[in-house]
Amino acid sequence: MNRVAALITFLTFMVLSEAQHEPGFCSFYEECGRNPSVGGALLPPIVCPILDRGEGNTFACCSMKQLFSLEMSLTLSKALLVRCPSCAENFAHLHCINTCSPDQSQTVKVTKVMNVTKLNTTKEAVVGYQAFLSTSFADVSFQSCKRVRIPATGGFAIATMCGRYGAKLCTPQRDSSNGLAPLDIDFQLVPPGVTEGLPAGVIPYAGRALRCNETTPSGGQDCSCQDCQESCPRMPPLNLPPGPFRLLGTDGFLVIAILLLCLLLFSFIFYLAVAYLVRSKKRKDEEKGKRKGKGKDQNSNDVNQRLIDPSEVTCAEKNSLAAQAFLSLQFRYWGTLMATYPLTVLLLAALVTAVFSVGLKDIELTTDPVELWSAPNSRARQEKEFHDTFFDPFFRTNQLILTAPGRKGHIYDSLLFGKQNFSGIISKDLIIELMELQSRIQNIEFWSEDLNRTASLKDVCFAPLNPSNSSLADCAVNSLPQYFQNSLDNLNAKANMTELGVTKEVDWRDHLIYCLGSPLSFKDITALGLSCMADYGAPVFSFLAVGGYENDDLTNAEALVMTFSLNNYARTNTKFKVAMQWETEFLKIVQDYQKSPSANFTFAYMAERSLEDEINRTTAEDIPIFMISYAVIFVYIAVALGEYSSLKRILVDSKFLVGLGGILVVGCSVLSSMGFYSWIGVPSSLIILQVVPFLVLAVGADNIFIFVLEYQRDVRMPGEKREEHIGRVLGNVAPSMLLCSLSESICFLLAVKTFALYAAFAVLMDFVLQMTAFVALLSLDARRQDRNRCELVCCVTVSTKRPNKPNEGFLLPLMRKYYAPVLLHNFTRFIVMVVFISMLCGSVYLVFNVTVGLDQELAMPQGSYMLDYFKYLYKYFEVGVPVYFVTKKGFDFTAVKGMNGVCSSVGCDQFSLTQKIQYATNHPELSYLGIPSNSWVDDFIDWLNPGSKCCRLYAFGPNAGKFCPASESAFRCPKKCMSTPPDGVLRPTKEEFNRFLPDFLGNRPDLHCPKGGLGAYDKAVVMDEKGEIIASRFMAYHTPLTNSQEFTAALQMSRELAHNITMSMREIEGTSPDFEAVGISVEFVSHMTRSFALSTKPTHVERAKEATANMGSAVFAGVAMTNLPGILVLAFAKAQLIQIFFFRLNLVITLLGMAHGLIFLPVLLSYFGPGVNKAVLLQLQQDKAKAARELEMRNNMRRIYDNLSFEDSEIKKDASSPSQIEENQKEEKIDSF
């Protein structure tokens, strides 16, 4: 069994050095002084009712003085084990038998004695003995204590008491000690009935031990489920998460995608067959002359176009034509007006932009990652704000994870622990090097302008046990050197030690092995006698010191971990800047050390500010990449918009200034958007500064191309002014531009709020400036071009005149003669439909396999030290992030039912808050919870227990009746805060709860009272001015999480658990009912579709050809070829977010959008597009008829004029006659007509 050793301080006097092993004989008796190597009493009082045989019949091998010392020396065990009465009873039972049994000699054999001098008298004292126990008693006793928890840490009490093996490896058979016992007790476990090897007369003790689910003779109840597996209720079967969707024994989504593909292909082929039959019937009808004048069918069969009767036009077609006509007319008037007064328009546009841009003086750039990536109204954000409002924000972490690859390990043959593997990094020289680095960091000093003095770590460090007046020694620094209290002397300490007759030297390795297994120990079991506690007074758990180990082989770890914790101040607090300064100095030291050739570590590191710093750094470093991208787009626009009719007119027909104007329009729209939102207080970020201009340029360049190319391809009508020409062209294309801009703005508004607001306003402002400033700029450029003036040197003119014909460039003829006919060939159309239907079904399948999430390392630039840190963190760190279960106002913790609904010790509800969290940790693969939550309620109840020294009252003096800490003597503080309850279930009254809770939260834990709440719980409970608890938290730990999917799943499971707990706690009497435990591919489609809809060609195929040739060329030049060069430049950005979401994703979207807009859409429209708008046809027919009538009238008038002119020439021969005068008057009237 474990040498869980009664921490008995006093030695016993040897009365029978040759004691015989027979009933009624003692092996030792009475006290003869203190063991000089042992401190004071450590365990709470305990009595030995197991030996009570009634008055006159009770005998014991210990005096009353000795019994009182035993009672006083068992404080620590009672404080740790009192939450499970049967375990505490068994522990006392064991040591009562060893110390006071009247048949002591039958179960104890003295193995070691020493001379002790007291009052000038030398006596022989027992310092070591063997205790013989039956395995039946030992096994049951061990099992009763095996699962007893320490609520503050979530660990097991047995880990502290078992010693070298820790909780996982501790068994009843393993000889172990926790290093605090003054006697060397060697437990010999003997199976029942075995006598071989036993000393003569020895009978192993085989008394009855209590199981953890049994009540104690003194009235203590059975242990709770959290401390005793046997006490747990029968749990319903787990609702396992649904497995992958399967059909026919394979991936269900794949089967559905294949079935959908077959269905769509069959439907398409069936449609073609029906269309062929219909076409054949029409052909036969035409041959018979039955269907003359009814136009073309949908499959390009040539027949005569019939006339449209007004009664055939539907209301929808009328409305569509009316809307188109209205918008075209308004934009025509608008464009003419803008082109007529270009300088005035440009001045007003600049003025409006300047007014908006003035708001930039108040711009607020967001750099906090939380503000950048989480919506203010999101549940996670609200939960964090609640936590940070009532509790301090989680402390700032500054951490190093160090490795030493290539160093050979060694095997250490320990006297106490046997052969142990030590990895290459667990070596003395590296520990010393780490200690020196830690010391350099701890001693950081710098001048603080905010404090107006020299600042250091103690000004900002997290000091859990001395938060009000911290020194450097109080700062929480967790590392392996802390097991030696950062002392080189402790690390170099050596001592000879004898164990089972073998004497051997013990050193730092023995101490380290012990502390890694028992980090809560104040004294190891070696002859060194060193503490495992850190210099700031708290334990350093193994996962905070080492990493990269398997199966708890801690000394074979691959990494060391060093963590400096700082207080996390609000950004408005002056100490926030001090903390940021300290972290800057921390990074300087670490980075200098990393560059040092003398460094023997390979490591990764981070500071709390690192994430924010790296995001800002990469954003600033990628600005030149974006500027190059803008320049490439500008050069392309300037070159592509030129007409280039002849070599001599290159500088006349180029469009550099127009291209620059388009870029400036984008810039002004972005400045206006940022200035406007700065006026109204919406914060921005460096990411918005980068991305919004790029997106606005990408989605707005197509409007520039469509407008300019349409102007170049259109011929100015006779007598039409330049301004009217521009207005007419704008009237033709502006409705399509408006549709596109509105669609994009609406899409942006559905995205991340702040980014969407900036992008949507910028896109709309870009459209407004295009309709005003860019039209004016094009008017000025057209005036220059009409005057044959060079673009860059306006005073120079060329003699070559501009051709009076439309400039189609090279793309329009290419599209019209080659691309559209090939694409819309019957065979090509069929292949295109099959390919894109297959792509659709493949996408349907893949969309169900998309993993949603954003790993935090993607926010870092390539080459960032944070990428190395994340890699080390996921590889070596052995515990996940903490998770808080927070209660809000409305729950009565002071009521017995309230305490029972939260706690997890004896007498608590089996489905309490902490117990449900415990149940969840039993299934970490589903809950993602690895370590149960701490519980201030449990530790508060244990702290109040009169069996410990934790809560006592001063008996006299100025503090009489007030709380007395455990460090005070029993003489000054004899009275307990509470009396022992008859049923063993201690619950304070409301008055006692409110009276002693502040004392508990302010009590610093120590050897005498490890249950003090200072450090662990002082910030976990928030009370209002009336003393009512308005918020409290219970902290657990997740299992190690490595990607955003796991983080999201863990958060979801925690919320489900919190909701379940909330519903249960609302059922507790006195609980308040409201209590809680807490797209850019539209340009490729819109222009093309509108062009098809307005086409009046008689067949679908011809309309698709016209739309592809006319609008497809402009879309290709203005959208695809504008986006692609700028996107390709982003491949050189350092930020992974830019590379993935703005290079790769935008590139794929652009290519797929181009394929769908320029390949699939024309083919789709040729098959399934809407018919010709009859209202448009009727309007064209009416316009043609009107034009024919006007032409006929003009011809008739010309004939009349010619006749009158002939008669006039005859009359002039006799101009003086009255008849001649009369004819002249007629001519004047006709001329006036």
PDB file of C-alpha atoms in Angstrom, residues 124 244 454 496 605 670 862 901 1036 1050 1211:
ATOM      1  CA  GLU A 124      16.158   5.105  21.935  1.00  0.00           C
ATOM      2  CA  PRO A 244     -21.347   9.717 -41.515  1.00  0.00           C
ATOM      3  CA  THR A 454      11.135  52.508 -13.858  1.00  0.00           C
ATOM      4  CA  ASN A 496      23.345  10.044   0.645  1.00  0.00           C
ATOM      5  CA  TYR A 605       7.729  31.694 -28.221  1.00  0.00           C
ATOM      6  CA  VAL A 670     -12.983  54.309 -50.603  1.00  0.00           C
ATOM      7  CA  GLN A 862       4.569  33.318 -43.671  1.00  0.00           C
ATOM      8  CA  GLY A 901     -27.059  21.872  -6.474  1.00  0.00           C
ATOM      9  CA  ALA A1036     -12.397  23.308 -16.188  1.00  0.00           C
ATOM     10  CA  ALA A1050     -15.713  22.117 -27.972  1.00  0.00           C
ATOM     11  CA  ILE A1211     -41.047  82.399-113.543  1.00  0.00           C
TER      12      ILE A1211
END
